[in-house]
Amino acid sequence: MTGVVAQTSYGPVGVWTAIVAVGIATFCIRLSFIYLFGRIDTVPPRVTRALRYVPAAVLAALVVPSVVTIEPTAVETLTADRVIAGGLAAVVAWYTEDVTATIVVGLVALWVVRFAVPV
Amino acid sequence: MPRLPPTVRAGVRASLPLLVGIVPFGLVAGVAAIDAGLSPVAALGMSVVVFAGASQLAVIELLRSDAAVPVVVLTGIVINLRMLMYSASIAPYFQRYRSRWKAVLAYLLTDQAYAVSIARFESGTESGGDDEGDDAEADGGGSEGGAGRDRFYFGVAASLWVVWVVSTAVGVGLGRGLPDSWGLDFAVPLVFLALLVPRIEDGPTAAAGGIAGLVALAGVGIPYELGLPLAAVVGVGVGLAVEEVRD
């Protein structure tokens, strides 16, 4: 993910396999306790503890590689347009906790760095 | 919506402030799917079949980078595991409904519908008198007069569903006309970022996120995007370990 927009090489079968599999599993997760209530009432405490870290870990694992690209030097790595825009967006996310504001600030910052700042 | 029962209407009203946040998210889901080379039908179908924004975006990004199908599917599922907790927490309030209706309510379960509904159920502020014909007993919630809980929830959840599917469709339309140089694919990590930041609540969650991010970055070259599940597992493990040490 270096700014060049790639496209999937999966055809409809691969794409729909992923969609349907995730869809069915997600439905089962949603239905689980609603359906089983009376037989199993609570999530085991150990599972709850682990689940608390899942969003932070998975989301960070998705975010970092699509914002940061390792360049030959630390300066180049940290001044890449996506890193600057992502850093600003993170600050906005921290203070506003608003998805829209985060997207808008991040994209505008990317355009400013990419198109308006002479390199 | 004059014909809707009052409790459903109350749910729809309660969902309105949330819709503002859903629309750009749905637009991004539509644009990103088209951008990644999915067909319009698949892009929209995903919003109907999966109906979970963060996991849809993860699936789209992983399909884009040609990750192995099991990695795509597992990542999409893991992101939705948090819904186990919502399902367990809301289950007592849905106890007395029929299986088929439970399935509908479950299909519509989202972070937002859960948060809004559980706040209302637990505070016991349901407007009871509006709903005739519901027996108010046999409620697991402890408060009286839980009639129409399903209707309130349905009002919230179904309006989120409609707005999600419609904004994805609009995104699909837009996605076919926007130039690549705008870097709109960058909107996807921005959405993840906006979801990630509030999850960093304390030391252990910060450690989980920080380490997972570093492992994912180090693992960028690993085939089939296996670096991602690896990073997630290491991150969760580190979070648990840090929690253990601090206790």
PDB file of C-alpha atoms in Angstrom, chain B residues 7-238:
ATOM      1  CA  THR B   7     -42.124   2.568  20.563  1.00  0.00           C
ATOM      2  CA  VAL B   8     -40.615   1.911  17.142  1.00  0.00           C
ATOM      3  CA  ARG B   9     -40.827   5.626  16.436  1.00  0.00           C
ATOM      4  CA  ALA B  10     -38.998   6.358  19.704  1.00  0.00           C
ATOM      5  CA  GLY B  11     -36.252   4.012  18.527  1.00  0.00           C
ATOM      6  CA  VAL B  12     -35.989   5.689  15.148  1.00  0.00           C
ATOM      7  CA  ARG B  13     -35.759   9.072  16.895  1.00  0.00           C
ATOM      8  CA  ALA B  14     -33.030   7.775  19.206  1.00  0.00           C
ATOM      9  CA  SER B  15     -31.033   6.614  16.181  1.00  0.00           C
ATOM     10  CA  LEU B  16     -31.027  10.006  14.440  1.00  0.00           C
ATOM     11  CA  PRO B  17     -27.892  11.455  16.117  1.00  0.00           C
ATOM     12  CA  LEU B  18     -26.023   8.255  15.246  1.00  0.00           C
ATOM     13  CA  LEU B  19     -26.867   8.428  11.573  1.00  0.00           C
ATOM     14  CA  VAL B  20     -24.556  11.401  11.066  1.00  0.00           C
ATOM     15  CA  GLY B  21     -21.632   9.147  11.961  1.00  0.00           C
ATOM     16  CA  ILE B  22     -22.866   6.211   9.876  1.00  0.00           C
ATOM     17  CA  VAL B  23     -23.189   8.029   6.558  1.00  0.00           C
ATOM     18  CA  PRO B  24     -19.488   8.829   5.897  1.00  0.00           C
ATOM     19  CA  PHE B  25     -18.539   5.380   7.172  1.00  0.00           C
ATOM     20  CA  GLY B  26     -20.986   3.773   4.727  1.00  0.00           C
ATOM     21  CA  LEU B  27     -19.765   5.998   1.887  1.00  0.00           C
ATOM     22  CA  VAL B  28     -16.195   4.881   2.588  1.00  0.00           C
ATOM     23  CA  ALA B  29     -17.297   1.230   2.621  1.00  0.00           C
ATOM     24  CA  GLY B  30     -18.883   1.659  -0.811  1.00  0.00           C
ATOM     25  CA  VAL B  31     -16.056   3.685  -2.353  1.00  0.00           C
ATOM     26  CA  ALA B  32     -13.371   1.380  -0.939  1.00  0.00           C
ATOM     27  CA  ALA B  33     -15.074  -1.787  -2.194  1.00  0.00           C
ATOM     28  CA  ILE B  34     -15.290  -0.452  -5.753  1.00  0.00           C
ATOM     29  CA  ASP B  35     -11.758   0.887  -5.497  1.00  0.00           C
ATOM     30  CA  ALA B  36     -10.510  -2.531  -4.434  1.00  0.00           C
ATOM     31  CA  GLY B  37     -12.048  -4.101  -7.524  1.00  0.00           C
ATOM     32  CA  LEU B  38     -15.236  -5.598  -6.092  1.00  0.00           C
ATOM     33  CA  SER B  39     -18.327  -5.570  -8.296  1.00  0.00           C
ATOM     34  CA  PRO B  40     -21.101  -3.136  -7.303  1.00  0.00           C
ATOM     35  CA  VAL B  41     -23.329  -6.087  -6.393  1.00  0.00           C
ATOM     36  CA  ALA B  42     -20.653  -7.581  -4.122  1.00  0.00           C
ATOM     37  CA  ALA B  43     -19.943  -4.167  -2.596  1.00  0.00           C
ATOM     38  CA  LEU B  44     -23.580  -3.645  -1.702  1.00  0.00           C
ATOM     39  CA  GLY B  45     -24.152  -7.320  -0.904  1.00  0.00           C
ATOM     40  CA  MET B  46     -21.456  -7.142   1.723  1.00  0.00           C
ATOM     41  CA  SER B  47     -23.298  -4.380   3.539  1.00  0.00           C
ATOM     42  CA  VAL B  48     -26.432  -6.520   3.621  1.00  0.00           C
ATOM     43  CA  VAL B  49     -24.813  -9.879   4.401  1.00  0.00           C
ATOM     44  CA  VAL B  50     -22.154  -8.754   6.887  1.00  0.00           C
ATOM     45  CA  PHE B  51     -23.625  -5.438   8.118  1.00  0.00           C
ATOM     46  CA  ALA B  52     -20.620  -4.566  10.290  1.00  0.00           C
ATOM     47  CA  GLY B  53     -18.533  -1.627   9.109  1.00  0.00           C
ATOM     48  CA  ALA B  54     -15.106  -2.238  10.565  1.00  0.00           C
ATOM     49  CA  SER B  55     -15.017  -5.880   9.530  1.00  0.00           C
ATOM     50  CA  GLN B  56     -16.284  -5.027   6.040  1.00  0.00           C
ATOM     51  CA  LEU B  57     -13.470  -2.520   5.578  1.00  0.00           C
ATOM     52  CA  ALA B  58     -10.948  -5.070   6.827  1.00  0.00           C
ATOM     53  CA  VAL B  59     -12.284  -7.671   4.380  1.00  0.00           C
ATOM     54  CA  ILE B  60     -12.124  -5.118   1.545  1.00  0.00           C
ATOM     55  CA  GLU B  61      -8.550  -4.103   2.362  1.00  0.00           C
ATOM     56  CA  LEU B  62      -7.392  -7.712   2.624  1.00  0.00           C
ATOM     57  CA  LEU B  63      -9.108  -8.711  -0.626  1.00  0.00           C
ATOM     58  CA  ARG B  64      -7.439  -5.709  -2.260  1.00  0.00           C
ATOM     59  CA  SER B  65      -4.018  -6.963  -1.187  1.00  0.00           C
ATOM     60  CA  ASP B  66      -4.868 -10.537  -2.246  1.00  0.00           C
ATOM     61  CA  ALA B  67      -4.603 -12.010   1.235  1.00  0.00           C
ATOM     62  CA  ALA B  68      -5.446 -15.710   1.537  1.00  0.00           C
ATOM     63  CA  VAL B  69      -9.204 -16.258   1.906  1.00  0.00           C
ATOM     64  CA  PRO B  70      -8.874 -17.821   5.391  1.00  0.00           C
ATOM     65  CA  VAL B  71      -6.953 -14.749   6.567  1.00  0.00           C
ATOM     66  CA  VAL B  72      -9.625 -12.459   5.103  1.00  0.00           C
ATOM     67  CA  VAL B  73     -12.419 -14.428   6.732  1.00  0.00           C
ATOM     68  CA  LEU B  74     -10.737 -14.860  10.125  1.00  0.00           C
ATOM     69  CA  THR B  75      -9.878 -11.179  10.376  1.00  0.00           C
ATOM     70  CA  GLY B  76     -13.430 -10.199   9.490  1.00  0.00           C
ATOM     71  CA  ILE B  77     -14.749 -12.576  12.152  1.00  0.00           C
ATOM     72  CA  VAL B  78     -12.284 -11.597  14.882  1.00  0.00           C
ATOM     73  CA  ILE B  79     -13.233  -7.939  14.541  1.00  0.00           C
ATOM     74  CA  ASN B  80     -16.845  -8.925  15.228  1.00  0.00           C
ATOM     75  CA  LEU B  81     -16.102 -11.102  18.255  1.00  0.00           C
ATOM     76  CA  ARG B  82     -16.874  -8.120  20.487  1.00  0.00           C
ATOM     77  CA  MET B  83     -20.509  -8.672  19.578  1.00  0.00           C
ATOM     78  CA  LEU B  84     -20.471 -11.798  21.758  1.00  0.00           C
ATOM     79  CA  MET B  85     -20.475  -9.420  24.696  1.00  0.00           C
ATOM     80  CA  TYR B  86     -23.351  -7.379  23.298  1.00  0.00           C
ATOM     81  CA  SER B  87     -25.307 -10.550  22.624  1.00  0.00           C
ATOM     82  CA  ALA B  88     -24.748 -11.792  26.184  1.00  0.00           C
ATOM     83  CA  SER B  89     -25.577  -8.439  27.703  1.00  0.00           C
ATOM     84  CA  ILE B  90     -28.792  -7.828  25.775  1.00  0.00           C
ATOM     85  CA  ALA B  91     -30.005 -11.472  25.826  1.00  0.00           C
ATOM     86  CA  PRO B  92     -32.041 -11.199  29.080  1.00  0.00           C
ATOM     87  CA  TYR B  93     -34.160  -8.449  27.555  1.00  0.00           C
ATOM     88  CA  PHE B  94     -34.967 -10.517  24.464  1.00  0.00           C
ATOM     89  CA  GLN B  95     -35.597 -13.729  26.371  1.00  0.00           C
ATOM     90  CA  ARG B  96     -39.329 -13.987  25.814  1.00  0.00           C
ATOM     91  CA  TYR B  97     -39.462 -13.419  22.078  1.00  0.00           C
ATOM     92  CA  ARG B  98     -39.894 -16.113  19.461  1.00  0.00           C
ATOM     93  CA  SER B  99     -36.802 -17.674  17.873  1.00  0.00           C
ATOM     94  CA  ARG B 100     -37.454 -16.199  14.477  1.00  0.00           C
ATOM     95  CA  TRP B 101     -37.857 -12.691  15.861  1.00  0.00           C
ATOM     96  CA  LYS B 102     -34.721 -13.203  17.957  1.00  0.00           C
ATOM     97  CA  ALA B 103     -32.876 -14.033  14.759  1.00  0.00           C
ATOM     98  CA  VAL B 104     -34.041 -10.766  13.182  1.00  0.00           C
ATOM     99  CA  LEU B 105     -33.038  -8.784  16.275  1.00  0.00           C
ATOM    100  CA  ALA B 106     -29.660 -10.543  16.337  1.00  0.00           C
ATOM    101  CA  TYR B 107     -28.999  -9.885  12.647  1.00  0.00           C
ATOM    102  CA  LEU B 108     -29.458  -6.161  13.328  1.00  0.00           C
ATOM    103  CA  LEU B 109     -27.149  -6.068  16.375  1.00  0.00           C
ATOM    104  CA  THR B 110     -24.483  -3.368  16.038  1.00  0.00           C
ATOM    105  CA  ASP B 111     -22.317  -1.328  18.418  1.00  0.00           C
ATOM    106  CA  GLN B 112     -24.665   1.623  18.121  1.00  0.00           C
ATOM    107  CA  ALA B 113     -27.964  -0.250  18.410  1.00  0.00           C
ATOM    108  CA  TYR B 114     -26.594  -2.091  21.429  1.00  0.00           C
ATOM    109  CA  ALA B 115     -25.308   1.039  23.157  1.00  0.00           C
ATOM    110  CA  VAL B 116     -28.492   3.049  22.713  1.00  0.00           C
ATOM    111  CA  SER B 117     -30.833   0.206  23.630  1.00  0.00           C
ATOM    112  CA  ILE B 118     -28.995  -1.132  26.654  1.00  0.00           C
ATOM    113  CA  ALA B 119     -28.767   2.377  28.124  1.00  0.00           C
ATOM    114  CA  ARG B 120     -32.527   2.663  27.867  1.00  0.00           C
ATOM    115  CA  PHE B 121     -33.282  -0.878  29.084  1.00  0.00           C
ATOM    116  CA  GLU B 122     -31.035  -0.559  32.113  1.00  0.00           C
ATOM    117  CA  SER B 123     -32.375   2.823  33.120  1.00  0.00           C
ATOM    118  CA  GLY B 124     -35.870   1.340  32.858  1.00  0.00           C
ATOM    119  CA  THR B 125     -37.296   4.352  31.085  1.00  0.00           C
ATOM    120  CA  GLU B 126     -39.306   2.445  28.540  1.00  0.00           C
ATOM    121  CA  SER B 127     -42.544   4.148  27.759  1.00  0.00           C
ATOM    122  CA  GLY B 128     -44.764   1.300  28.821  1.00  0.00           C
ATOM    123  CA  GLY B 129     -48.301   2.512  28.178  1.00  0.00           C
ATOM    124  CA  ASP B 130     -47.921   2.782  24.424  1.00  0.00           C
ATOM    125  CA  ASP B 131     -47.940  -0.884  23.740  1.00  0.00           C
ATOM    126  CA  GLU B 132     -51.047  -2.880  24.147  1.00  0.00           C
ATOM    127  CA  GLY B 133     -51.073  -6.629  24.168  1.00  0.00           C
ATOM    128  CA  ASP B 134     -47.559  -7.219  25.485  1.00  0.00           C
ATOM    129  CA  ASP B 135     -47.248  -9.045  28.748  1.00  0.00           C
ATOM    130  CA  ALA B 136     -44.768  -7.213  30.891  1.00  0.00           C
ATOM    131  CA  GLU B 137     -43.751 -10.132  33.043  1.00  0.00           C
ATOM    132  CA  ALA B 138     -41.011 -12.708  32.548  1.00  0.00           C
ATOM    133  CA  ASP B 139     -38.455 -10.031  31.921  1.00  0.00           C
ATOM    134  CA  GLY B 140     -34.895 -10.771  32.857  1.00  0.00           C
ATOM    135  CA  GLY B 141     -34.036  -7.128  33.256  1.00  0.00           C
ATOM    136  CA  GLY B 142     -35.423  -6.644  36.723  1.00  0.00           C
ATOM    137  CA  SER B 143     -37.294  -3.460  35.880  1.00  0.00           C
ATOM    138  CA  GLU B 144     -41.000  -3.592  35.300  1.00  0.00           C
ATOM    139  CA  GLY B 145     -42.817  -2.753  32.139  1.00  0.00           C
ATOM    140  CA  GLY B 146     -40.348  -3.955  29.545  1.00  0.00           C
ATOM    141  CA  ALA B 147     -43.050  -4.079  26.905  1.00  0.00           C
ATOM    142  CA  GLY B 148     -41.930  -2.862  23.531  1.00  0.00           C
ATOM    143  CA  ARG B 149     -38.228  -3.252  24.172  1.00  0.00           C
ATOM    144  CA  ASP B 150     -37.910  -5.212  20.967  1.00  0.00           C
ATOM    145  CA  ARG B 151     -39.786  -2.496  19.113  1.00  0.00           C
ATOM    146  CA  PHE B 152     -37.574   0.276  20.437  1.00  0.00           C
ATOM    147  CA  TYR B 153     -34.471  -1.737  19.597  1.00  0.00           C
ATOM    148  CA  PHE B 154     -35.888  -2.577  16.191  1.00  0.00           C
ATOM    149  CA  GLY B 155     -36.564   1.109  15.529  1.00  0.00           C
ATOM    150  CA  VAL B 156     -32.953   2.003  16.317  1.00  0.00           C
ATOM    151  CA  ALA B 157     -31.340  -0.975  14.617  1.00  0.00           C
ATOM    152  CA  ALA B 158     -33.457  -1.015  11.461  1.00  0.00           C
ATOM    153  CA  SER B 159     -32.957   2.673  10.758  1.00  0.00           C
ATOM    154  CA  LEU B 160     -29.213   2.171  11.138  1.00  0.00           C
ATOM    155  CA  TRP B 161     -29.485  -0.717   8.686  1.00  0.00           C
ATOM    156  CA  VAL B 162     -31.365   1.341   6.108  1.00  0.00           C
ATOM    157  CA  VAL B 163     -28.929   4.243   6.336  1.00  0.00           C
ATOM    158  CA  TRP B 164     -25.943   1.889   6.209  1.00  0.00           C
ATOM    159  CA  VAL B 165     -27.142   0.108   3.071  1.00  0.00           C
ATOM    160  CA  VAL B 166     -28.198   3.331   1.346  1.00  0.00           C
ATOM    161  CA  SER B 167     -24.940   5.144   2.108  1.00  0.00           C
ATOM    162  CA  THR B 168     -22.952   2.132   0.906  1.00  0.00           C
ATOM    163  CA  ALA B 169     -24.953   2.260  -2.328  1.00  0.00           C
ATOM    164  CA  VAL B 170     -24.161   5.957  -2.721  1.00  0.00           C
ATOM    165  CA  GLY B 171     -20.495   5.176  -2.039  1.00  0.00           C
ATOM    166  CA  VAL B 172     -20.589   2.482  -4.724  1.00  0.00           C
ATOM    167  CA  GLY B 173     -21.906   5.091  -7.160  1.00  0.00           C
ATOM    168  CA  LEU B 174     -19.250   7.624  -6.156  1.00  0.00           C
ATOM    169  CA  GLY B 175     -16.471   5.055  -6.173  1.00  0.00           C
ATOM    170  CA  ARG B 176     -16.751   4.619  -9.901  1.00  0.00           C
ATOM    171  CA  GLY B 177     -16.156   8.299 -10.630  1.00  0.00           C
ATOM    172  CA  LEU B 178     -13.462   9.501  -8.242  1.00  0.00           C
ATOM    173  CA  PRO B 179      -9.828   9.862  -9.334  1.00  0.00           C
ATOM    174  CA  ASP B 180      -7.226   7.670  -7.603  1.00  0.00           C
ATOM    175  CA  SER B 181      -4.835  10.575  -6.987  1.00  0.00           C
ATOM    176  CA  TRP B 182      -7.203  11.905  -4.308  1.00  0.00           C
ATOM    177  CA  GLY B 183      -6.007   9.064  -2.126  1.00  0.00           C
ATOM    178  CA  LEU B 184      -9.524   8.203  -1.065  1.00  0.00           C
ATOM    179  CA  ASP B 185      -8.315   4.720  -0.202  1.00  0.00           C
ATOM    180  CA  PHE B 186      -6.695   6.526   2.725  1.00  0.00           C
ATOM    181  CA  ALA B 187     -10.186   7.087   4.159  1.00  0.00           C
ATOM    182  CA  VAL B 188     -10.247   3.415   5.206  1.00  0.00           C
ATOM    183  CA  PRO B 189      -7.282   3.574   7.615  1.00  0.00           C
ATOM    184  CA  LEU B 190      -8.700   6.893   8.839  1.00  0.00           C
ATOM    185  CA  VAL B 191     -11.932   5.144   9.796  1.00  0.00           C
ATOM    186  CA  PHE B 192      -9.939   2.426  11.583  1.00  0.00           C
ATOM    187  CA  LEU B 193      -7.969   5.155  13.334  1.00  0.00           C
ATOM    188  CA  ALA B 194     -11.144   6.866  14.517  1.00  0.00           C
ATOM    189  CA  LEU B 195     -12.371   3.522  15.899  1.00  0.00           C
ATOM    190  CA  LEU B 196      -8.985   2.636  17.390  1.00  0.00           C
ATOM    191  CA  VAL B 197      -8.258   5.779  19.393  1.00  0.00           C
ATOM    192  CA  PRO B 198     -11.199   5.500  21.841  1.00  0.00           C
ATOM    193  CA  ARG B 199     -10.216   1.855  22.466  1.00  0.00           C
ATOM    194  CA  ILE B 200      -6.894   2.957  23.950  1.00  0.00           C
ATOM    195  CA  GLU B 201      -8.246   3.365  27.470  1.00  0.00           C
ATOM    196  CA  ASP B 202      -5.321   2.502  29.715  1.00  0.00           C
ATOM    197  CA  GLY B 203      -1.837   0.971  29.835  1.00  0.00           C
ATOM    198  CA  PRO B 204      -2.744  -2.571  28.799  1.00  0.00           C
ATOM    199  CA  THR B 205      -4.916  -1.494  25.835  1.00  0.00           C
ATOM    200  CA  ALA B 206      -2.198   0.955  24.735  1.00  0.00           C
ATOM    201  CA  ALA B 207       0.367  -1.854  24.929  1.00  0.00           C
ATOM    202  CA  ALA B 208      -1.916  -4.193  22.966  1.00  0.00           C
ATOM    203  CA  GLY B 209      -2.411  -1.607  20.231  1.00  0.00           C
ATOM    204  CA  GLY B 210       1.189  -0.386  20.146  1.00  0.00           C
ATOM    205  CA  ILE B 211       2.732  -3.831  19.911  1.00  0.00           C
ATOM    206  CA  ALA B 212       0.162  -5.091  17.420  1.00  0.00           C
ATOM    207  CA  GLY B 213       0.870  -2.060  15.221  1.00  0.00           C
ATOM    208  CA  LEU B 214       4.623  -2.655  15.320  1.00  0.00           C
ATOM    209  CA  VAL B 215       4.304  -6.380  14.635  1.00  0.00           C
ATOM    210  CA  ALA B 216       1.973  -5.687  11.723  1.00  0.00           C
ATOM    211  CA  LEU B 217       4.418  -3.156  10.308  1.00  0.00           C
ATOM    212  CA  ALA B 218       7.334  -5.576  10.693  1.00  0.00           C
ATOM    213  CA  GLY B 219       5.236  -8.324   9.119  1.00  0.00           C
ATOM    214  CA  VAL B 220       4.247  -6.393   5.995  1.00  0.00           C
ATOM    215  CA  GLY B 221       6.225  -8.695   3.709  1.00  0.00           C
ATOM    216  CA  ILE B 222       4.770 -11.945   5.078  1.00  0.00           C
ATOM    217  CA  PRO B 223       2.748 -13.768   2.389  1.00  0.00           C
ATOM    218  CA  TYR B 224      -1.071 -13.889   2.436  1.00  0.00           C
ATOM    219  CA  GLU B 225      -1.087 -10.977   4.922  1.00  0.00           C
ATOM    220  CA  LEU B 226      -0.444 -13.460   7.729  1.00  0.00           C
ATOM    221  CA  GLY B 227       1.318 -10.645   9.579  1.00  0.00           C
ATOM    222  CA  LEU B 228      -2.089  -9.269  10.522  1.00  0.00           C
ATOM    223  CA  PRO B 229      -3.457 -12.226  12.515  1.00  0.00           C
ATOM    224  CA  LEU B 230       0.001 -12.680  14.008  1.00  0.00           C
ATOM    225  CA  ALA B 231       0.032  -9.037  15.127  1.00  0.00           C
ATOM    226  CA  ALA B 232      -3.476  -9.331  16.578  1.00  0.00           C
ATOM    227  CA  VAL B 233      -2.603 -12.442  18.609  1.00  0.00           C
ATOM    228  CA  VAL B 234       0.640 -10.915  19.897  1.00  0.00           C
ATOM    229  CA  GLY B 235      -1.176  -7.680  20.739  1.00  0.00           C
ATOM    230  CA  VAL B 236      -3.914  -9.422  22.738  1.00  0.00           C
ATOM    231  CA  GLY B 237      -1.273 -11.509  24.524  1.00  0.00           C
ATOM    232  CA  VAL B 238       0.734  -8.422  25.434  1.00  0.00           C
TER     233      VAL B 238
END
